[in-house]
Structures are given as structure tokens and as C-alpha cells.
């Protein structure tokens, strides 16, 4: 391994600290990192970094500032040599991110990000998995609301079924039962970048739509029939509820399938995984499920085509902007994951947190991921390369998030849990809802 403890000045650097979510991650670390952890802030402008640091106060007032630009490889080389872990919120990652992955992989520096961009992750895997495996770097994508609840939730179910010796996991469904949150300009820009690429290139569309697009070896994956993401509302006979699409399914399911493959298919070779939004079984459920499905379609179409995008651009947040303090405080999410094992037993996972999922809860997730990579190295799985949260940090990160107040549980069940009516579980302010 190129990396040795003690040969770096800093434990964690937050790159992108002047952006909307980067500022929140820096704030989380200022309030929650144990004393003595050496943290730095990085970005393009020293003056703006100094302003951010001044706003954090307390322990953060002595944090060093590092000036670096994704377009300047020399500045990135200096950045990654200064730290054990770089937590980056510099996005859109497809445009700004790959040079940092290269620098971390080459220098043996651990890396955590918040990307939701499948095409970026595929390129990162193709180009740098081998390099990072050689230097011992752990490159971990999607360490926020996308895809930590999915990836760690399924891992917990696997641990529960394994402990009971009840066979492999088979049909597994993540149901978002409640969610309230907002969206930032950076997230919208990242989503639009991927839609543009899919519109311009059949190959990009094929990659994004392939359920195993992030797998280490496409040919080694089993053929389990159609596993496309749900597009419309429908009644789910097995769960007894109405379900509709979940907008992040296209990313999260690929990450979870990569985790299974990197674990040598420990979840099972017949592991079929999907993610949906749940609307309960009340009388209004089919109408709500259909309305949300239509809303998702309309929003994606609106943001895909230039004229309506320009119009929406006048009301949606711009890069640097995002949900207000109040929206972030009032947000929450509740997720259930159902699985059936090859021995026919059912398990239920619950993942829940208070705070806007994409921003408040995400800053806890990325902050704890960075601390986990920096401080818990001797408790992490013995793996390097381009990894997932579950394969890079697994049970150690689950414990950290539980200690930080997030709910992550899994247990065997004999009966399905009651489903709350969807209308009470959802935000009441349309502008508040997470759009991507
Ligand atoms: N996974 C999740 O759950 C989740 C949640 C939230 C956000 N995200 C993702 O996180 C990313 C950031 O979102 P955001 O809302 O914080 O965006 P933002 O406010 O636009 O912030 C972007 C940051 O990137 C920096 N940056 C841009 N180009 C750079 C370059 N060439 N070199 C160095 N820094 C550069 C910006 O620096 P300047 O200040 O100098 O412009 C800024 O600090 C997006 O990709 C978004 O999709 C994911």
C-alpha cells in the first residue's frame, strides 16, 4: 500500500466546501468530529473558503485552507497528498470529478463523494478500479441519501439472514414510505447533465438503463429476467400496497447490485432488487401513486427539453442554492426494505432519519463516511478499488450512523407491517418535495 498512517498532514479534507452541500458537510464535521481530528477545507477561492470557515467558528477556526481546482491536476496532486481522505462535493461529477478520482487512486488516498451519476461511476470503475486496488485507495461513490440507505439497508438484511442461516436473499424491494425534502441547484445540474447525455447517445442510454451497469464483470452476472425500474403506478400483490416509481432507483439499484457482485454474490445469485415509492393501501393510494408517477415524468421531461428547462430555470435553485434551514430541519425519510430468502423466510429492514434527506441527512452520511475511512481503518473490510459504501465500510459505517441518530435495523418478520396512508406521510408543500 502506498498509504501509511502518519504520512499525511490531515485526516479529512472537504473539497467543494464553498458549495451548498459542501458547506453543510463542513458544518457537520465542525460540530461532530472528535477532538484532535485534523480537518481541512478545499476549494477554488481562498477568500470564500475563509468566509465559510469563519461561519463555522469554534474548532474549525484553525482548520487549514487548501486552494485546488479540478481543472488543475497539480493542485489536485498536492491536495490528495495532504490528506488521508478527501470528501468531495465538487459536482456535477461527470464534468468536474474524474481528475480527483485519478489523483486519489494514484496516491493511495481514500475518497468519498455524493455522486448520483451512473455514467461517471462507470468511467471511474473502468479507468481507476485497478489503479486504486494497486495503491490501496478506497474510492467510494454515492455516500449520501443516494445510495447509503439502500446499500447499508440491504447489507443489514443480508447479515440478519446469514446469522439465522435462512438462505440467500431473493426478491428484495425497497419501499420509500415517507419523504420530505428539497433540492439544490447542484443536484439539478448533475441530473440534467446525465439526461442530456442519454438524449445525445444511444450508448449512454443503454448504459444507464442496464440493471448491471456498475457490475465489476457484466458477463458474470446472472440472467434474472426483466429488472427494469418501475415507471408507472401499480398494485403490488405481495406487499399489499400501491407503489410508484422512486426517482433514485436507477442509481441505487445499480450500486446495490455492484455490492452483491463485489461480495462474490454473498446476497445470492437469485437476488432480484427493486426500489419503489409506497402509497399504502388506502382508497386514495392508486390516485396518489398515479399522480406521483405522472409528476416524475413531467418533471424529467420539463428539465430535459431546452425551452421548458429555461422556464423552470427561473424558479428552480441555481448552483450554490438549495433548501432553506427550515426545510432542511423539517425534512425526514422513512424506508422499509422487504426480502424473502431461499428458505422462504421474510425479513424487514427499516432505515429512517430526521432532516432533509438530500442535505441534512446527507451531510451526516458523507461526514461519517469520511470519518469512518480516516479513523476506523483497522475495522474496515480488506478491500481497495472503486467500491460501494457497503463493500468499503459496511458494518462499521452502520454503527457510526446509528450513533449519529439514524435508524438502521433488520429483523425477521412473520407478518407485513401496517402501511400508513400516504397523504399523512408526505410533505404538504409541493415546492418542498425532493425532485431528483
Ligand atoms: N447523493 C446525494 O444524496 C446528494 C445530495 C446533495 C447533493 N448531491 C450532489 O453533490 C454535488 C454538489 O451539490 P451542491 O448542491 O452542493 O452544488 P453547488 O452548490 O453547485 O456546489 C458545487 C461545488 O463545486 C465547486 N466546483 C465547481 N467547479 C469546480 C472546479 N473546477 N474546481 C473546484 N471546485 C469546483 C464549487 O466551487 P465554487 O464555489 O468555487 O463555484 C462548489 O463548491 C452535486 O453533484 C449533487 O448532485 C448529492
XYZ file of C-alpha atoms and ligand atoms in Angstrom:
484
model
C 0.000 0.000 0.000
C 1.257 3.452 -0.906
C -0.521 4.945 2.037
C 0.891 4.868 5.563
C -0.671 6.316 8.655
C 1.063 9.442 9.805
C 2.465 10.455 6.431
C -0.380 12.891 5.807
C -0.891 16.262 7.480
C -4.673 15.984 7.563
C -7.227 13.261 8.243
C -10.077 14.653 6.144
C -10.337 17.391 3.527
C -13.739 18.621 2.347
C -13.355 19.595 -1.319
C -16.193 21.833 -2.550
C -16.655 23.475 0.849
C -17.950 26.660 -0.788
C -20.884 24.827 -2.408
C -24.305 24.250 -0.893
C -23.852 20.723 0.391
C -20.088 21.077 0.966
C -20.808 23.830 3.483
C -23.233 21.535 5.322
C -20.701 18.705 5.427
C -18.049 21.089 6.785
C -20.577 22.239 9.394
C -21.368 18.661 10.398
C -17.670 17.877 10.875
C -17.090 21.109 12.829
C -19.839 20.073 15.263
C -19.300 16.304 15.417
C -15.722 15.263 14.574
C -13.909 14.036 17.699
C -11.346 16.464 19.117
C -7.941 16.084 17.532
C -9.183 15.032 14.100
C -7.305 17.136 11.573
C -9.668 18.642 9.003
C -9.077 20.983 6.069
C -11.325 22.865 3.668
C -10.586 22.946 -0.056
C -11.992 24.873 -2.992
C -11.230 27.325 -5.752
C -11.185 30.547 -3.756
C -9.196 31.061 -0.565
C -11.230 34.125 0.302
C -14.563 32.297 0.056
C -13.160 29.330 1.976
C -12.065 31.734 4.730
C -15.622 33.138 4.879
C -17.059 29.642 5.220
C -14.563 28.777 7.950
C -15.357 31.968 9.853
C -19.047 30.984 9.782
C -18.289 27.565 11.293
C -16.479 29.069 14.295
C -15.185 27.060 17.267
C -12.917 24.129 16.485
C -12.980 24.972 12.788
C -11.250 28.340 13.189
C -7.801 26.739 12.927
C -8.624 24.414 10.014
C -6.186 24.879 7.109
C -7.484 26.055 3.732
C -6.298 24.425 0.511
C -6.790 26.021 -2.866
C -7.439 23.489 -5.630
C -9.261 23.400 -8.947
C -10.489 20.244 -10.721
C -9.108 21.637 -13.950
C -5.582 21.928 -12.493
C -4.045 18.465 -11.933
C -1.082 19.883 -9.999
C -3.366 21.442 -7.415
C -5.200 18.103 -7.066
C -1.932 16.196 -6.649
C -0.995 18.499 -3.758
C -4.478 18.175 -2.258
C -4.518 14.372 -2.221
C -1.020 14.179 -0.739
C -2.129 16.373 2.148
C -4.933 14.110 3.404
C -5.859 10.547 4.270
C -9.394 11.074 2.949
C -10.915 13.567 0.524
C -14.685 14.024 0.833
C -15.746 15.784 -2.342
C -18.923 17.664 -3.175
C -17.475 19.206 -6.346
C -20.100 18.446 -8.956
C -21.536 17.763 -11.461
C -19.082 14.892 -11.065
C -19.257 13.841 -14.714
C -17.821 17.241 -15.627
C -15.641 18.008 -12.590
C -14.965 14.727 -10.802
C -12.775 12.279 -12.669
C -9.448 14.094 -12.216
C -9.811 13.852 -8.438
C -10.613 10.125 -8.618
C -7.453 9.672 -10.677
C -5.364 11.677 -8.208
C -6.699 9.772 -5.162
C -6.393 6.366 -6.825
C -2.784 7.099 -7.858
C -1.729 8.486 -4.478
C -3.466 5.837 -2.337
C -5.761 8.445 -0.790
C -9.265 7.400 0.255
C -12.154 9.213 -1.410
C -15.878 9.659 -0.716
C -18.413 11.567 -2.822
C -22.126 12.245 -3.339
C -22.488 11.396 -6.969
C -25.786 10.227 -8.400
C -24.345 9.996 -11.917
C -24.103 6.422 -13.178
C -22.049 7.311 -16.267
C -19.426 8.992 -14.101
C -19.214 5.964 -11.821
C -18.904 3.589 -14.770
C -15.972 5.589 -16.136
C -14.369 5.788 -12.709
C -14.599 1.987 -12.381
C -13.257 1.336 -15.879
C -10.312 3.680 -15.540
C -9.339 3.628 -11.877
C -10.554 0.488 -10.106
C -7.308 -1.315 -10.931
C -5.141 1.690 -10.072
C -6.844 2.140 -6.683
C -6.682 -1.584 -5.934
C -2.922 -1.347 -6.555
C -2.279 1.614 -4.244
C -4.783 0.543 -1.571
C -7.098 3.526 -2.091
C -10.774 3.122 -1.264
C -12.757 5.145 -3.803
C -16.332 5.275 -2.538
C -19.060 6.865 -4.632
C -22.607 7.784 -3.556
C -22.114 8.315 0.187
C -25.291 10.397 0.699
C -29.033 9.711 0.700
C -28.133 8.260 -2.686
C -27.153 5.381 -2.052
C -26.326 4.802 1.658
C -29.799 3.830 2.962
C -30.205 1.351 0.081
C -26.734 -0.100 0.220
C -26.380 -0.395 4.009
C -30.029 -1.424 4.450
C -29.617 -4.410 2.126
C -26.325 -5.292 3.813
C -28.088 -5.357 7.196
C -30.755 -7.728 5.824
C -28.017 -9.965 4.483
C -26.337 -10.028 7.907
C -29.661 -10.888 9.595
C -30.468 -13.734 7.189
C -26.895 -15.025 7.418
C -26.974 -15.008 11.235
C -30.178 -17.125 11.152
C -28.800 -19.333 8.374
C -32.023 -18.939 6.406
C -30.545 -18.997 2.933
C -29.821 -16.453 0.219
C -31.836 -13.310 -0.374
C -34.163 -13.497 -3.360
C -36.905 -10.950 -4.166
C -35.981 -7.747 -2.351
C -37.924 -4.483 -2.526
C -37.062 -1.126 -1.021
C -40.176 0.968 -0.348
C -39.880 4.686 0.391
C -42.854 5.082 2.736
C -42.329 8.751 3.617
C -40.056 11.504 2.411
C -39.941 15.248 2.761
C -37.115 17.339 1.442
C -35.859 19.882 -1.059
C -33.411 20.039 -3.929
C -30.308 22.128 -4.666
C -29.069 23.709 -7.866
C -26.038 21.396 -7.906
C -28.245 18.305 -7.803
C -30.425 19.599 -10.639
C -27.343 20.434 -12.737
C -25.996 16.901 -12.186
C -29.313 15.276 -13.131
C -29.684 17.417 -16.253
C -26.143 16.580 -17.369
C -26.950 12.864 -17.352
C -30.285 13.330 -19.153
C -28.515 15.382 -21.846
C -26.003 12.605 -22.402
C -28.715 9.964 -22.604
C -30.583 12.028 -25.177
C -27.463 12.541 -27.273
C -26.108 9.000 -27.210
C -27.731 5.554 -27.517
C -24.709 4.025 -25.830
C -25.129 6.318 -22.796
C -28.834 5.441 -22.606
C -28.045 1.722 -22.823
C -25.502 2.027 -20.006
C -27.854 3.980 -17.738
C -30.710 1.523 -18.329
C -28.678 -1.672 -17.834
C -29.513 -3.015 -14.329
C -25.944 -4.336 -14.001
C -24.223 -1.275 -15.430
C -21.940 -0.858 -12.402
C -21.028 -4.515 -12.054
C -17.347 -5.497 -11.999
C -17.972 -8.080 -14.713
C -21.128 -7.781 -16.803
C -20.827 -11.311 -18.239
C -20.588 -12.886 -14.788
C -23.999 -11.520 -13.716
C -26.948 -13.920 -13.641
C -29.861 -13.567 -16.044
C -32.834 -12.985 -13.773
C -35.247 -11.686 -16.412
C -36.585 -8.157 -16.636
C -35.281 -5.935 -13.838
C -36.140 -2.533 -15.280
C -37.095 0.221 -12.843
C -40.795 0.787 -12.240
C -42.126 3.628 -14.426
C -45.823 3.771 -13.517
C -48.166 3.143 -10.593
C -49.328 -0.375 -9.845
C -50.715 -2.546 -7.082
C -48.128 -4.836 -5.521
C -49.913 -8.068 -4.627
C -47.089 -9.427 -2.484
C -46.792 -6.322 -0.280
C -50.496 -5.474 -0.487
C -49.857 -1.793 -1.301
C -49.872 0.628 -4.223
C -46.419 1.513 -5.499
C -44.985 4.043 -7.947
C -41.517 4.925 -9.250
C -38.756 6.133 -6.942
C -36.656 8.688 -8.746
C -33.286 7.457 -7.424
C -33.948 3.759 -8.176
C -31.882 3.944 -11.370
C -28.780 4.732 -9.335
C -29.355 2.929 -6.045
C -30.271 -0.453 -7.550
C -27.063 -0.444 -9.620
C -24.977 0.358 -6.532
C -26.619 -2.439 -4.513
C -26.075 -4.938 -7.357
C -22.412 -3.876 -7.532
C -22.124 -4.514 -3.789
C -23.522 -8.014 -4.262
C -21.005 -8.741 -7.041
C -18.049 -7.290 -5.086
C -19.118 -9.527 -2.168
C -18.874 -12.538 -4.542
C -22.688 -12.604 -4.721
C -22.977 -13.262 -0.994
C -26.529 -11.832 -1.075
C -27.415 -14.586 -3.549
C -27.217 -15.436 -7.239
C -31.002 -15.086 -7.437
C -31.041 -11.676 -5.720
C -33.619 -9.532 -7.533
C -33.700 -5.957 -6.272
C -36.012 -3.024 -6.972
C -36.880 0.329 -5.390
C -40.326 1.934 -5.348
C -42.300 4.637 -3.579
C -45.091 3.190 -1.415
C -48.559 4.693 -1.130
C -50.201 2.293 1.336
C -53.452 0.502 0.726
C -55.992 3.292 1.428
C -58.671 4.355 -1.048
C -56.649 7.349 -2.245
C -53.487 5.281 -2.812
C -53.973 4.433 -6.533
C -54.690 8.065 -7.391
C -51.695 9.333 -5.428
C -49.386 6.719 -6.944
C -50.534 7.663 -10.458
C -50.155 11.384 -9.732
C -46.598 10.974 -8.447
C -45.655 8.766 -11.411
C -47.040 11.405 -13.800
C -45.290 14.183 -11.843
C -41.919 12.426 -12.114
C -42.427 12.016 -15.873
C -43.460 15.656 -16.306
C -40.528 16.990 -14.310
C -37.968 14.877 -16.158
C -39.479 15.873 -19.491
C -39.586 19.531 -18.411
C -35.925 19.501 -17.442
C -34.819 17.518 -20.480
C -36.037 19.843 -23.241
C -34.402 23.259 -23.602
C -37.499 25.566 -23.780
C -39.225 24.217 -20.671
C -35.858 23.857 -18.929
C -35.198 27.563 -19.450
C -38.618 28.345 -17.989
C -38.160 26.026 -14.998
C -34.682 27.513 -14.539
C -36.255 30.788 -13.466
C -37.952 29.170 -10.434
C -35.646 26.284 -9.506
C -32.486 26.746 -7.375
C -29.198 27.591 -9.122
C -25.782 26.096 -8.297
C -24.855 27.249 -4.777
C -28.534 27.452 -3.737
C -30.659 24.823 -2.010
C -33.376 24.177 0.556
C -33.765 26.688 3.423
C -32.783 25.994 7.055
C -36.414 25.415 7.852
C -36.972 22.912 5.029
C -33.793 21.097 6.000
C -34.891 20.876 9.633
C -38.434 19.750 8.869
C -37.420 17.109 6.346
C -37.253 13.361 7.024
C -37.339 9.993 5.308
C -38.651 6.548 6.178
C -37.699 3.489 4.179
C -38.644 -0.188 4.502
C -36.772 -2.979 2.732
C -38.516 -6.326 2.341
C -36.736 -9.520 1.442
C -37.623 -13.190 1.107
C -34.875 -15.784 1.459
C -34.410 -19.046 -0.395
C -35.746 -20.838 2.710
C -38.972 -18.811 2.337
C -38.492 -16.531 5.358
C -39.224 -12.826 5.348
C -37.079 -10.038 6.727
C -37.802 -6.343 7.099
C -35.242 -3.548 7.211
C -36.033 -0.041 8.426
C -33.929 2.968 7.564
C -35.073 6.335 8.880
C -33.659 9.733 9.731
C -34.850 13.201 10.550
C -33.693 16.164 8.480
C -33.951 16.762 4.753
C -32.688 13.529 3.157
C -30.562 15.094 0.396
C -28.976 17.777 2.582
C -29.285 17.459 6.384
C -29.227 13.637 6.477
C -26.759 13.525 3.570
C -24.252 15.749 5.346
C -24.330 13.315 8.304
C -23.810 10.381 5.913
C -20.892 11.907 3.988
C -19.338 13.346 7.173
C -19.494 9.963 8.943
C -18.202 8.160 5.824
C -15.162 10.443 5.767
C -14.532 9.911 9.495
C -15.006 6.163 9.056
C -12.426 5.968 6.257
C -9.981 8.158 8.186
C -10.333 6.811 11.730
C -11.636 3.230 11.510
C -9.201 1.731 9.018
C -8.386 -1.313 11.118
C -12.105 -2.199 11.305
C -12.876 -1.906 7.586
C -13.134 -4.786 5.109
C -9.815 -5.613 3.499
C -10.674 -4.183 0.084
C -9.460 -1.415 -2.186
C -10.535 -0.079 -5.566
C -13.709 1.662 -6.703
C -16.095 0.413 -4.026
C -19.594 0.996 -2.660
C -20.467 2.185 0.857
C -21.402 -1.393 1.867
C -18.240 -3.004 0.486
C -15.853 -0.257 1.642
C -17.216 0.456 5.117
C -20.080 -1.982 5.821
C -20.946 -2.651 9.458
C -18.523 -0.016 10.751
C -20.384 2.763 8.957
C -23.748 1.300 10.049
C -22.623 1.670 13.693
C -21.437 5.221 13.115
C -24.741 6.277 11.556
C -26.702 4.614 14.361
C -24.603 6.542 16.884
C -25.332 9.719 14.910
C -29.079 9.131 15.440
C -30.087 7.403 12.183
C -32.273 4.289 12.405
C -30.917 1.204 10.616
C -32.465 -2.120 11.670
C -33.279 -5.521 10.154
C -35.346 -8.328 11.611
C -37.220 -11.478 10.701
C -40.963 -10.970 10.422
C -43.974 -13.233 10.108
C -46.449 -10.521 9.138
C -46.189 -7.458 6.937
C -46.161 -4.178 8.885
C -49.207 -1.868 8.626
C -48.724 0.832 5.974
C -49.563 4.440 6.872
C -51.892 6.276 4.464
C -49.634 8.061 2.010
C -51.148 11.528 2.450
C -50.088 11.846 6.083
C -46.580 10.623 5.363
C -45.766 13.186 2.712
C -44.805 16.862 2.740
C -47.651 19.307 2.241
C -45.702 21.922 0.344
C -45.178 20.931 -3.289
C -42.013 23.032 -3.625
C -40.582 21.145 -0.674
C -40.585 17.768 -2.318
C -37.375 16.269 -3.482
C -37.327 16.303 -7.219
C -34.154 14.401 -8.072
N -26.193 11.900 -3.199
C -26.924 12.783 -2.616
O -27.751 12.449 -1.822
C -26.663 14.242 -2.918
C -27.233 15.227 -2.152
C -26.924 16.547 -2.416
C -26.053 16.872 -3.465
N -25.525 15.865 -4.206
C -24.559 16.152 -5.292
O -23.500 16.919 -4.752
C -22.972 17.792 -5.755
C -22.884 19.212 -5.208
O -24.185 19.728 -4.980
P -24.373 21.215 -4.456
O -25.818 21.494 -4.418
O -23.547 21.437 -3.237
O -23.712 22.034 -5.699
P -23.086 23.515 -5.701
O -23.700 24.330 -4.623
O -23.202 23.960 -7.106
O -21.555 23.273 -5.318
C -20.612 22.813 -6.228
C -19.214 22.975 -5.662
O -18.282 22.538 -6.643
C -17.263 23.519 -6.725
N -16.635 23.493 -8.054
C -17.215 23.615 -9.269
N -16.288 23.534 -10.234
C -15.080 23.364 -9.622
C -13.754 23.208 -10.072
N -13.421 23.229 -11.373
N -12.769 23.033 -9.146
C -13.065 23.014 -7.834
N -14.308 23.164 -7.352
C -15.304 23.350 -8.229
C -17.964 24.813 -6.473
O -16.981 25.786 -6.129
P -17.203 27.388 -6.327
O -17.902 27.819 -5.057
O -15.826 27.897 -6.475
O -18.063 27.575 -7.548
C -18.832 24.403 -5.305
O -18.080 24.392 -4.111
C -23.903 17.634 -6.972
O -23.267 16.804 -7.919
C -25.137 16.974 -6.411
O -25.795 16.160 -7.342
C -25.828 14.575 -3.957
